[in-house]
Coordinates of C-alpha atoms and ligand atoms in Angstrom, one line a residue:
X364 CA -23.6 22.4 18.5
X365 CA -21.2 22.9 15.6
X366 CA -17.9 21.0 16.2
X367 CA -14.9 20.6 14.0
X368 CA -12.7 17.5 14.3
X369 CA -9.7 16.4 12.3
X370 CA -8.3 13.1 11.2
X371 CA -6.3 11.3 8.6
X372 CA -7.7 10.5 5.2
X373 CA -7.8 6.8 4.4
X374 CA -9.9 7.4 1.3
X375 CA -10.5 10.9 0.0
X376 CA -13.9 12.3 -0.8
X377 CA -16.8 14.5 0.4
X378 CA -19.9 13.4 2.2
X379 CA -22.8 14.7 4.3
X380 CA -24.8 12.2 6.3
X381 CA -26.3 11.3 9.7
X382 CA -23.9 9.8 12.2
X383 CA -24.5 6.1 13.0
X384 CA -22.5 5.1 16.0
X385 CA -21.5 1.5 16.3
X386 CA -20.2 0.8 19.7
X387 CA -16.7 -0.6 19.8
X388 CA -16.7 -4.4 20.0
X389 CA -18.1 -4.2 23.6
X390 CA -18.6 -7.9 24.0
X391 CA -19.6 -9.4 27.3
X392 CA -16.4 -11.2 28.0
X393 CA -16.8 -13.9 30.7
X394 CA -13.8 -13.8 33.0
X395 CA -15.1 -16.6 35.2
X396 CA -12.9 -19.7 35.6
X397 CA -14.7 -22.7 34.1
X398 CA -15.5 -25.7 36.2
X399 CA -13.6 -28.8 35.1
X400 CA -16.8 -30.4 33.6
X401 CA -17.6 -27.3 31.5
X402 CA -14.3 -27.4 29.6
X403 CA -15.2 -29.9 26.8
X404 CA -18.5 -28.2 26.1
X405 CA -16.7 -24.8 25.9
X406 CA -14.2 -26.2 23.4
X407 CA -17.1 -27.6 21.3
X408 CA -18.7 -24.2 21.4
X409 CA -15.5 -22.6 20.2
X410 CA -15.2 -25.1 17.3
X411 CA -18.8 -24.4 16.3
X412 CA -18.2 -20.7 16.3
X413 CA -15.0 -21.2 14.1
X414 CA -17.0 -23.4 11.7
X415 CA -19.8 -20.8 11.6
X416 CA -17.3 -18.1 10.8
X417 CA -15.7 -20.2 8.1
X418 CA -19.1 -20.7 6.6
X419 CA -19.9 -17.0 6.8
X420 CA -16.6 -16.1 5.0
X421 CA -17.4 -18.7 2.3
X422 CA -20.9 -17.4 1.9
X423 CA -19.5 -13.8 1.5
X424 CA -17.0 -15.1 -1.1
X425 CA -19.8 -16.7 -3.1
X426 CA -21.8 -13.6 -3.2
X427 CA -19.0 -11.5 -4.6
X428 CA -19.5 -10.2 -8.1
X429 CA -18.2 -7.5 -10.3
X430 CA -15.0 -5.7 -10.7
X431 CA -14.0 -5.8 -7.0
X432 CA -14.7 -9.5 -6.6
X433 CA -11.1 -10.6 -6.9
X434 CA -9.7 -7.8 -4.7
X435 CA -12.2 -8.5 -1.9
X436 CA -12.0 -12.2 -2.5
X437 CA -8.3 -12.0 -1.6
X438 CA -9.1 -10.3 1.7
X439 CA -11.6 -13.0 2.5
X440 CA -9.2 -15.7 1.6
X441 CA -6.6 -14.2 3.9
X442 CA -9.1 -14.2 6.7
X443 CA -10.0 -17.8 6.0
X444 CA -6.3 -18.6 6.0
X445 CA -5.8 -16.9 9.4
X446 CA -8.9 -18.7 10.7
X447 CA -7.6 -22.1 9.6
X448 CA -4.2 -21.6 11.1
X449 CA -3.7 -24.7 13.2
X450 CA -1.7 -22.6 15.8
X451 CA -4.7 -20.4 16.4
X452 CA -7.1 -23.2 17.2
X453 CA -4.5 -25.2 19.2
X454 CA -3.6 -22.1 21.2
X455 CA -7.2 -21.4 22.0
X456 CA -8.0 -25.0 23.0
X457 CA -4.9 -25.0 25.2
X458 CA -6.0 -21.8 26.9
X459 CA -9.5 -23.2 27.6
X460 CA -8.2 -26.5 28.7
X461 CA -5.3 -25.4 30.9
X462 CA -6.4 -21.9 31.9
X463 CA -10.1 -22.9 32.1
X464 CA -11.0 -19.7 30.3
X465 CA -14.3 -19.1 28.6
X466 CA -13.9 -19.3 24.8
X467 CA -14.5 -15.6 24.4
X468 CA -11.9 -14.7 27.0
X469 CA -9.4 -17.1 25.3
X470 CA -10.1 -15.3 22.0
X471 CA -9.4 -12.0 23.6
X472 CA -6.1 -13.2 25.1
X473 CA -5.0 -14.7 21.9
X474 CA -5.8 -11.5 20.0
X475 CA -3.8 -9.5 22.5
X476 CA -0.9 -11.8 22.2
X477 CA -0.9 -11.6 18.4
X478 CA -1.4 -7.9 18.4
X479 CA 1.6 -7.5 20.6
X480 CA 3.7 -9.3 18.0
X481 CA 2.4 -7.2 15.1
X482 CA 2.9 -4.0 17.1
X483 CA 6.6 -4.6 17.3
X484 CA 7.0 -4.9 13.5
X485 CA 8.8 -2.2 11.8
X486 CA 7.1 -2.4 8.5
X487 CA 4.0 -0.2 8.4
X488 CA 2.3 -2.5 5.9
X489 CA 2.7 -5.5 8.1
X490 CA 1.8 -3.5 11.2
X491 CA -1.5 -2.7 9.5
X492 CA -2.1 -6.5 9.0
X493 CA -2.9 -6.6 12.7
X494 CA -6.3 -5.4 11.7
X495 CA -6.9 -8.6 9.9
X496 CA -6.4 -10.6 13.1
X497 CA -8.8 -8.3 14.9
X498 CA -11.4 -8.8 12.2
X499 CA -11.1 -12.6 12.2
X500 CA -11.2 -12.9 15.9
X501 CA -14.0 -10.3 16.1
X502 CA -16.1 -12.5 13.7
X503 CA -15.5 -15.6 15.8
X504 CA -16.5 -13.7 19.0
X505 CA -19.6 -12.4 17.3
X506 CA -20.5 -15.9 16.2
X507 CA -20.0 -17.1 19.8
X508 CA -22.2 -14.5 21.2
X509 CA -25.0 -14.0 18.7
X510 CA -25.0 -17.3 16.8
X511 CA -23.8 -17.8 13.3
X512 CA -26.8 -16.6 11.4
X513 CA -27.0 -12.9 12.5
X514 CA -24.9 -10.3 10.8
X515 CA -23.4 -7.3 12.6
X516 CA -23.3 -5.1 9.5
X517 CA -25.2 -1.9 10.3
X518 CA -25.5 1.3 8.4
X519 CA -28.1 2.6 6.1
X520 CA -28.4 4.9 3.1
X521 CA -27.2 8.4 3.9
X522 CA -25.4 7.4 7.1
X523 CA -21.9 8.1 8.2
X524 CA -20.7 5.0 10.1
X525 CA -18.7 5.9 13.2
X526 CA -16.9 2.8 14.6
X527 CA -13.7 1.5 16.0
X528 CA -12.7 -0.6 13.0
X529 CA -14.3 -2.0 9.8
X530 CA -13.5 -5.2 7.9
X531 CA -12.9 -5.1 4.2
X532 CA -15.9 -7.3 3.3
X533 CA -18.1 -5.3 5.5
X534 CA -17.1 -2.1 3.6
X535 CA -18.6 -3.5 0.4
X536 CA -21.9 -4.2 2.1
X537 CA -21.9 -0.7 3.6
X538 CA -21.2 0.9 0.3
X539 CA -24.0 -1.2 -1.3
X540 CA -26.4 0.0 1.4
X541 CA -25.7 3.6 0.6
X542 CA -23.5 4.5 3.6
X543 CA -21.8 7.7 2.6
X544 CA -18.6 7.7 4.7
X545 CA -16.9 5.7 7.4
X546 CA -15.0 7.2 10.4
X547 CA -12.8 4.8 12.4
X548 CA -10.6 5.2 15.4
X549 CA -8.2 2.4 14.5
X550 CA -6.4 1.6 11.4
X551 CA -4.0 3.1 8.9
X552 CA -4.1 4.4 5.4
X553 CA -2.2 1.3 4.4
X554 CA -4.8 -1.1 5.7
X555 CA -6.8 -3.4 3.5
X556 CA -9.9 -1.6 4.4
X557 CA -8.4 1.8 3.4
X558 CA -7.2 0.4 0.1
X559 CA -10.7 -1.0 -0.6
X560 CA -12.5 2.2 0.5
X561 CA -10.4 4.0 -2.1
X562 CA -11.4 1.4 -4.8
X563 CA -15.0 1.8 -3.8
X564 CA -14.8 5.6 -3.8
X565 CA -16.1 5.6 -0.2
X566 CA -14.7 8.5 1.9
X567 CA -13.0 7.1 5.0
X568 CA -11.1 8.8 7.8
X569 CA -9.1 7.7 10.8
X570 CA -9.9 9.9 13.8
X571 CA -8.6 9.7 17.4
X572 CA -11.0 7.7 19.6
X573 CA -11.6 10.6 22.0
X574 CA -12.6 12.9 19.1
X575 CA -14.9 10.3 17.6
X576 CA -16.6 9.8 21.0
X577 CA -17.8 13.5 20.8
X578 CA -20.0 12.7 17.8
X579 CA -23.6 12.2 19.0
X580 CA -25.6 9.4 17.4
X581 CA -27.8 10.8 14.6
X582 CA -26.0 14.1 14.4
X583 CA -25.5 15.6 10.9
X584 CA -21.9 15.1 9.9
X585 CA -20.0 16.7 7.0
X586 CA -16.8 14.8 6.0
X587 CA -14.1 16.2 3.8
X588 CA -11.5 13.4 4.0
X589 CA -9.2 15.2 1.5
X590 CA -8.9 18.1 4.0
X591 CA -8.8 15.8 7.0
X592 CA -11.9 17.6 8.4
X593 CA -15.2 16.6 9.9
X594 CA -17.9 19.1 10.9
X595 CA -20.5 17.9 13.3
X596 CA -23.8 19.7 13.0
X597 CA -22.6 22.0 10.2
X598 CA -24.1 25.5 9.9
X599 CA -25.6 27.1 6.8
X600 CA -22.3 28.4 5.6
X601 CA -20.7 25.0 5.9
X602 CA -23.4 23.5 3.7
X603 CA -23.0 26.2 1.0
X604 CA -19.3 25.6 1.2
X605 CA -19.8 21.8 0.8
X606 CA -22.0 22.3 -2.3
X607 CA -19.3 24.4 -3.8
X608 CA -16.7 21.9 -3.1
X609 CA -18.9 19.1 -4.5
X610 CA -19.4 21.1 -7.7
X611 CA -15.7 21.8 -8.0
X612 CA -15.1 18.1 -7.5
X613 CA -17.5 17.1 -10.2
X614 CA -16.0 19.6 -12.6
X615 CA -12.5 18.3 -11.8
X616 CA -13.6 14.7 -12.3
X617 CA -15.1 15.6 -15.7
X618 CA -11.9 17.3 -16.8
X619 CA -9.8 14.5 -15.6
X620 CA -12.0 11.9 -17.3
X621 CA -11.2 13.7 -20.6
X622 CA -7.5 13.1 -19.9
X623 CA -7.7 9.3 -20.1
X624 CA -6.3 9.2 -23.6
X625 CA -4.7 12.7 -23.7
X626 CA -1.0 12.8 -24.2
X627 CA 1.2 13.7 -21.3
X628 CA 2.9 16.8 -22.6
X629 CA 3.9 20.1 -20.9
X630 CA 2.3 23.3 -22.3
X631 CA 5.6 23.9 -24.2
X632 CA 5.3 20.5 -25.8
X633 CA 7.8 18.2 -24.0
X634 CA 6.6 14.6 -23.6
X635 CA 6.7 13.3 -20.0
X636 CA 6.4 9.6 -19.4
X637 CA 3.8 8.5 -16.8
X638 CA 4.1 5.0 -15.6
X639 CA 2.3 3.2 -12.8
X640 CA 3.3 1.4 -9.7
X641 CA 1.5 -1.9 -9.3
X642 CA 0.9 -4.4 -6.6
X643 CA -2.0 -6.4 -8.0
X644 CA -3.7 -7.4 -11.2
X645 CA -6.3 -4.6 -10.6
X646 CA -3.5 -2.0 -10.5
X647 CA -2.3 -3.2 -13.9
X648 CA -5.8 -3.1 -15.4
X649 CA -6.3 0.4 -14.0
X650 CA -2.9 1.6 -15.2
X651 CA -3.6 0.4 -18.7
X652 CA -7.0 2.0 -18.8
X653 CA -5.7 5.3 -17.6
X654 CA -3.1 5.4 -20.3
X655 CA 0.1 4.7 -18.3
X656 CA 3.0 4.2 -20.6
X657 CA 4.3 1.2 -18.6
X658 CA 4.6 -0.3 -15.1
X659 CA 7.5 1.6 -13.6
X660 CA 7.5 -0.5 -10.4
X661 CA 5.9 -3.9 -9.8
X662 CA 6.3 -4.7 -6.1
X663 CA 6.7 -8.5 -6.2
X664 CA 7.0 -8.9 -2.4
X665 CA 3.2 -8.7 -2.3
X666 CA 3.2 -12.2 -3.8
X667 CA 5.1 -13.4 -0.8
X668 CA 3.0 -11.9 1.9
X669 CA -0.2 -13.5 3.4
X670 CA 1.0 -17.0 2.9
X671 CA 3.1 -19.7 4.5
X672 CA 5.2 -20.9 1.6
X673 CA 7.0 -18.7 -0.9
X674 CA 5.4 -18.9 -4.4
X675 CA 7.1 -21.3 -6.8
X676 CA 8.5 -20.4 -10.2
X677 CA 5.3 -21.2 -12.1
X678 CA 3.1 -19.2 -9.7
X679 CA 5.4 -16.2 -10.0
X680 CA 5.6 -16.6 -13.7
X681 CA 1.8 -16.5 -13.9
X682 CA 1.6 -13.2 -11.9
X683 CA 4.4 -11.5 -13.9
X684 CA 2.9 -12.8 -17.2
X685 CA -0.5 -11.4 -16.3
X686 CA 1.1 -8.0 -15.7
X687 CA 3.0 -8.1 -19.0
X688 CA 0.0 -9.2 -21.0
X689 CA -2.2 -6.7 -19.1
X690 CA 0.0 -3.9 -20.3
X691 CA -0.2 -5.1 -23.9
X692 CA 3.2 -4.3 -25.2
X693 CA 4.0 -1.4 -22.8
X694 CA 7.1 -2.2 -20.6
X695 CA 6.7 -3.8 -17.2
X696 CA 9.4 -3.2 -14.6
X697 CA 9.5 -6.1 -12.2
X698 CA 11.3 -5.4 -8.9
X699 CA 13.1 -8.3 -7.3
X700 CA 12.3 -9.2 -3.7
X701 CA 12.3 -6.3 -1.3
X702 CA 11.7 -8.6 1.7
X703 CA 13.6 -8.1 4.9
X704 CA 13.6 -10.0 8.2
X705 CA 10.5 -8.1 9.2
X706 CA 8.5 -9.4 6.2
X707 CA 10.1 -12.7 5.6
X708 CA 8.7 -14.7 8.4
X709 CA 5.3 -14.5 6.7
X710 CA 6.4 -16.2 3.5
X711 CA 7.8 -19.1 5.5
X712 CA 11.3 -17.7 4.8
X713 CA 12.9 -18.3 8.1
X714 CA 15.4 -15.5 9.0
X715 CA 16.9 -14.4 12.3
X716 CA 14.9 -11.5 13.8
X717 CA 16.8 -8.3 13.3
X718 CA 16.8 -5.5 15.8
X719 CA 16.7 -3.0 12.9
X720 CA 15.3 -4.5 9.8
X721 CA 15.2 -1.3 7.8
X722 CA 19.0 -1.5 7.8
X723 CA 19.2 -5.3 7.8
X724 CA 19.1 -8.1 5.4
X725 CA 16.7 -6.4 3.0
X726 CA 16.3 -6.0 -0.8
X727 CA 19.2 -7.2 -2.8
X728 CA 21.1 -8.2 0.3
X729 CA 18.6 -10.8 1.1
X730 CA 18.3 -11.9 -2.5
X731 CA 22.0 -12.6 -2.7
X732 CA 22.1 -14.3 0.7
X733 CA 19.3 -16.7 -0.3
X734 CA 20.3 -17.8 -3.8
X735 CA 17.7 -20.6 -4.1
X736 CA 14.9 -18.2 -3.5
X737 CA 16.3 -15.6 -5.8
X738 CA 16.9 -18.1 -8.6
X739 CA 13.2 -19.0 -8.6
X740 CA 12.3 -15.3 -8.9
X741 CA 14.8 -14.4 -11.5
X742 CA 13.9 -17.4 -13.7
X743 CA 10.2 -16.5 -13.4
X744 CA 11.0 -12.9 -14.4
X745 CA 13.1 -13.9 -17.3
X746 CA 10.4 -16.3 -18.6
X747 CA 7.8 -13.6 -18.4
X748 CA 9.9 -11.6 -20.9
X749 CA 8.7 -14.1 -23.5
X750 CA 5.3 -12.5 -23.3
X751 CA 6.2 -8.8 -23.7
X752 CA 8.7 -6.2 -22.6
X753 CA 10.1 -6.8 -19.2
X754 CA 12.7 -4.8 -17.2
X755 CA 14.2 -6.0 -14.0
X756 CA 14.8 -3.6 -11.1
X757 CA 17.0 -4.3 -8.1
X758 CA 16.1 -2.7 -4.7
X759 CA 18.4 -1.4 -1.9
X760 CA 21.6 -1.3 -4.0
X761 CA 24.6 0.2 -2.2
X762 CA 27.5 -1.1 -4.2
X763 CA 28.7 -2.1 -7.6
X764 CA 29.3 -5.7 -6.6
X765 CA 25.6 -6.2 -5.9
X766 CA 24.6 -5.2 -9.4
X767 CA 27.4 -7.3 -10.9
X768 CA 26.3 -10.3 -9.0
X769 CA 22.7 -10.0 -10.0
X770 CA 23.7 -9.5 -13.6
X771 CA 25.9 -12.6 -13.5
X772 CA 23.0 -14.6 -12.1
X773 CA 20.5 -13.3 -14.6
X774 CA 22.9 -14.2 -17.4
X775 CA 23.4 -17.7 -16.0
X776 CA 19.7 -18.3 -15.6
X777 CA 18.9 -17.0 -19.1
X778 CA 21.2 -19.6 -20.6
X779 CA 19.8 -22.3 -18.4
X780 CA 16.2 -21.4 -19.4
X781 CA 17.1 -21.3 -23.1
X782 CA 18.8 -24.7 -22.8
X783 CA 15.5 -26.0 -21.3
X784 CA 13.6 -24.7 -24.3
X785 CA 12.1 -21.6 -22.8
X786 CA 11.8 -18.4 -24.7
X787 CA 13.6 -15.5 -23.1
X788 CA 13.8 -12.0 -24.7
X789 CA 17.2 -10.7 -25.7
X790 CA 18.8 -7.8 -23.8
X791 CA 16.5 -7.5 -20.9
X792 CA 17.4 -4.3 -19.1
X793 CA 18.6 -4.5 -15.5
X794 CA 18.2 -1.4 -13.4
X795 CA 18.9 -0.3 -9.8
X796 CA 16.7 1.5 -7.3
X797 CA 18.6 4.5 -6.0
X798 CA 17.1 4.7 -2.5
X799 CA 20.2 4.7 -0.2
X800 CA 22.2 7.9 0.0
X801 CA 25.5 6.1 -0.5
X802 CA 24.4 4.8 -3.9
X803 CA 23.2 8.3 -4.9
X804 CA 26.5 9.8 -3.8
X805 CA 28.7 7.5 -5.8
X806 CA 26.3 6.9 -8.7
X807 CA 28.7 8.1 -11.4
X808 CA 31.1 5.4 -10.4
X809 CA 28.5 2.6 -10.3
X810 CA 26.2 3.6 -13.2
X811 CA 28.0 1.4 -15.7
X812 CA 26.6 -1.6 -13.9
X813 CA 23.0 -0.3 -14.5
X814 CA 20.9 -0.1 -17.7
X815 CA 18.5 2.2 -16.1
X816 CA 17.8 3.9 -12.7
X817 CA 14.7 4.4 -10.6
X818 CA 14.6 6.7 -7.6
X819 CA 12.9 5.4 -4.6
X820 CA 12.2 8.5 -2.6
X821 CA 10.4 6.7 0.2
X822 CA 13.5 5.0 1.4
X823 CA 15.9 7.7 0.1
X824 CA 14.2 10.3 2.3
X825 CA 14.1 7.9 5.2
X826 CA 17.8 7.1 5.2
X827 CA 18.9 10.6 4.2
X828 CA 17.0 12.4 6.9
X829 CA 17.1 9.5 9.4
X830 CA 13.3 9.6 9.6
X831 CA 11.6 6.3 10.0
X832 CA 9.0 6.2 7.2
X833 CA 6.6 4.2 9.4
X834 CA 6.8 6.3 12.5
X835 CA 3.8 8.7 12.7
X836 CA 5.3 10.6 15.6
X837 CA 7.9 12.1 13.4
X838 CA 5.8 12.0 10.2
X839 CA 6.1 15.8 9.7
X840 CA 9.9 15.5 9.3
X841 CA 9.4 13.0 6.4
X842 CA 9.3 15.5 3.6
X843 CA 11.0 16.0 0.2
X844 CA 11.3 19.7 1.1
X845 CA 14.7 19.4 2.7
X846 CA 17.7 21.0 0.9
X847 CA 19.5 17.6 1.2
X848 CA 16.7 15.8 -0.6
X849 CA 16.6 18.4 -3.4
X850 CA 20.3 18.3 -3.9
X851 CA 20.5 14.5 -4.0
X852 CA 17.7 14.3 -6.5
X853 CA 19.5 16.8 -8.7
X854 CA 22.8 14.9 -8.4
X855 CA 21.0 11.7 -9.6
X856 CA 19.4 13.5 -12.5
X857 CA 22.9 14.9 -13.5
X858 CA 24.6 11.5 -13.1
X859 CA 22.0 9.7 -15.3
X860 CA 22.1 12.6 -17.9
X861 CA 25.9 12.4 -18.1
X862 CA 25.9 8.7 -18.5
X863 CA 22.9 8.7 -20.9
X864 CA 20.9 6.2 -18.7
X865 CA 17.1 6.3 -18.5
X866 CA 15.9 7.6 -15.2
X867 CA 12.5 7.5 -13.5
X868 CA 11.1 8.2 -10.1
X869 CA 8.8 5.8 -8.3
X870 CA 8.5 6.9 -4.6
X871 CA 5.3 8.3 -3.3
X872 CA 6.4 11.9 -4.1
X873 CA 5.8 11.0 -7.8
X874 CA 2.1 10.4 -7.0
X875 CA 1.6 13.8 -5.3
X876 CA 0.5 16.5 -7.8
X877 CA 1.8 19.1 -5.3
X878 CA 5.4 18.0 -6.1
X879 CA 5.0 17.4 -9.9
X880 CA 6.4 20.7 -10.9
X881 CA 9.2 20.5 -8.4
X882 CA 10.3 17.2 -10.0
X883 CA 9.9 18.7 -13.5
X884 CA 12.0 21.7 -12.4
X885 CA 14.7 19.3 -11.2
X886 CA 14.8 17.7 -14.7
X887 CA 12.8 14.5 -14.1
X888 CA 10.7 13.4 -17.1
X889 CA 9.6 9.9 -16.2
X890 CA 7.3 9.3 -13.2
X891 CA 5.9 6.1 -11.8
X892 CA 3.0 6.4 -9.4
X893 CA -0.1 4.9 -7.9
X894 CA -2.6 4.4 -10.7
X895 CA -5.1 6.6 -8.9
X896 CA -2.8 9.6 -9.2
X897 CA -2.2 9.3 -13.0
X898 CA -4.9 11.7 -14.2
X899 CA -4.3 14.4 -11.6
X900 CA -0.5 14.3 -12.3
X901 CA -1.2 14.3 -16.0
X902 CA -3.4 17.4 -15.6
X903 CA -0.7 19.2 -13.6
X904 CA 1.9 18.4 -16.3
X905 CA -0.3 19.7 -19.1
X906 CA -0.5 23.0 -17.2
X907 CA 3.2 23.3 -16.8
X908 CA 5.7 25.2 -18.8
X909 CA 8.9 23.3 -18.6
X910 CA 11.2 26.1 -19.6
X911 CA 9.8 28.4 -16.9
X912 CA 10.1 25.6 -14.3
X913 CA 13.7 24.8 -15.2
X914 CA 14.6 28.5 -14.6
X915 CA 13.7 27.9 -10.9
X916 CA 16.2 25.1 -10.6
X917 CA 19.1 27.3 -9.3
X918 CA 16.8 28.8 -6.7
X919 CA 15.7 25.3 -5.6
X920 CA 19.3 24.2 -5.2
X921 CA 20.2 27.3 -3.3
X922 CA 17.3 27.2 -0.9
X923 CA 18.5 26.8 2.7
X924 CA 15.5 25.6 4.5
X925 CA 12.1 24.1 4.2
X926 CA 10.3 27.4 4.4
X927 CA 12.3 28.7 1.4
X928 CA 11.6 25.5 -0.6
X929 CA 7.9 25.8 0.3
X930 CA 7.8 29.3 -1.0
X931 CA 9.3 28.3 -4.3
X932 CA 7.0 25.2 -4.7
X933 CA 3.9 27.2 -3.8
X934 CA 4.7 29.8 -6.4
X935 CA 5.2 27.4 -9.3
Ligands
PEP2265 C1 10.8 3.7 -2.3 O1 11.5 3.3 -1.4 O2 10.6 4.9 -2.7 C2 10.0 2.7 -3.1 C3 9.3 3.0 -4.2 O3 10.0 1.4 -2.7 P1 9.2 0.8 -1.4 O4 8.2 1.9 -1.0 O5 8.5 -0.4 -1.9 O6 10.3 0.6 -0.4
MG2266 MG1 12.1 1.3 -1.2

């Protein structure tokens, strides 16, 4: 029977295949209390399973080849790191010894404990890291039950895998086997698996468990992740529709491919700068290949996650230098630490837990509160400028004093480095992220402290509308189509125009082609986005007539509600 289900896209794309249901990790968990003389043998069994899992991860690491090897290798390294965490093993042994639990039950308890900690985290990226714990513990449990040699990867060519969760390394194997799409009940579009599925071009959706449970094994399944739609047992019309969408997709990809080296100009010949946001070396390579004119936002905090100690100056320098060399002369905007109490624990940076980290010691506040940490980062950034154009961007700025303090430190370290014999470029530009409404409101009186400005709409919308960016329950309220957002964006454009300061926009809104013309209409001419969005946004810009769009500005500023804004945006 035909059935339509909906879900969230973790990786966009179309697919038609046969459902392959993989039961949720339904492991036989032994709840029996062990006899005193069984304890040592159970601990030995646990150690064997951990060793087998470690060997399995190392084997997978060795087999990795090709362009994704580094990206996937990083996931595997993280899993190996979690597995080797002494606290994990000690906690498990303790549970078996004192609680007399079977090893598998101890693993379950430990996973539940850790999951509870991750679930309280405010940061959506970190919350999504909980999956890594699940995958590692799931692997150890599988090794305990089935022995180390067997693999639990299932899925064959032409199949749509339906499962609870999927580990990054497993996705590669699934893709190699010809699995056409993956539907999971747990996860988030920010998870490692989702990021990887996008890199692999493998459609993936997150679907509520009760909806997933209605898909029968071996049923024909049509997936349109872009639309958030799944059709089980599609009819003839659905199949015709799918073919048409596939043709349209191929045509669009061909057109986009031609845009790799095309200039980013509006139809009335105004040049628009398209830069990329980057979080890894792969992003930089991709950005360069797709013709980005620079890196508009390099999120350095990703160097601090997934590790126990913060990276030292040389390690940071190596990462920044790679980005600068990778862009081959095009500017790279390095953002200083945007860690907060929610993220900091992971990098071994001990901070008090904050009840409300989004409003806590985050961004530049943390940087100034932890001068030793900040010094290392600023020095590494300044040294990277010896290899090509670098700009430094400061997050979460609310007051002049913060920018003045950062500038004073940058000047001091610049002199220090030169005295030590390092090469540091002259006149490195120092900019501010405008992502807190207060800073936007008084920008004209602070702008003299900034060489350039970058708008972070993810946080700006969050703070302006009081909508937590990580809370799915109020996700619909998180929209740029609110009159307050439009007016604030316009105020920022005017303030930068009056002061003659370069302005770009680097929040997610810049990656969404649906909003490209809105931003052009408001006067923005420099966008920084996820590399995957570059060609689509470029195509949209090339179809746009800037003069016509700018005539809509007054209507945009006068719009009184979301419906009015939607009407204008849909008519562009
Ligand atoms: C933003 O807030 O819009 C932004 C680009 O920064 P982040 O998403 O890293 O907070
Ligand atoms: Mg931000």
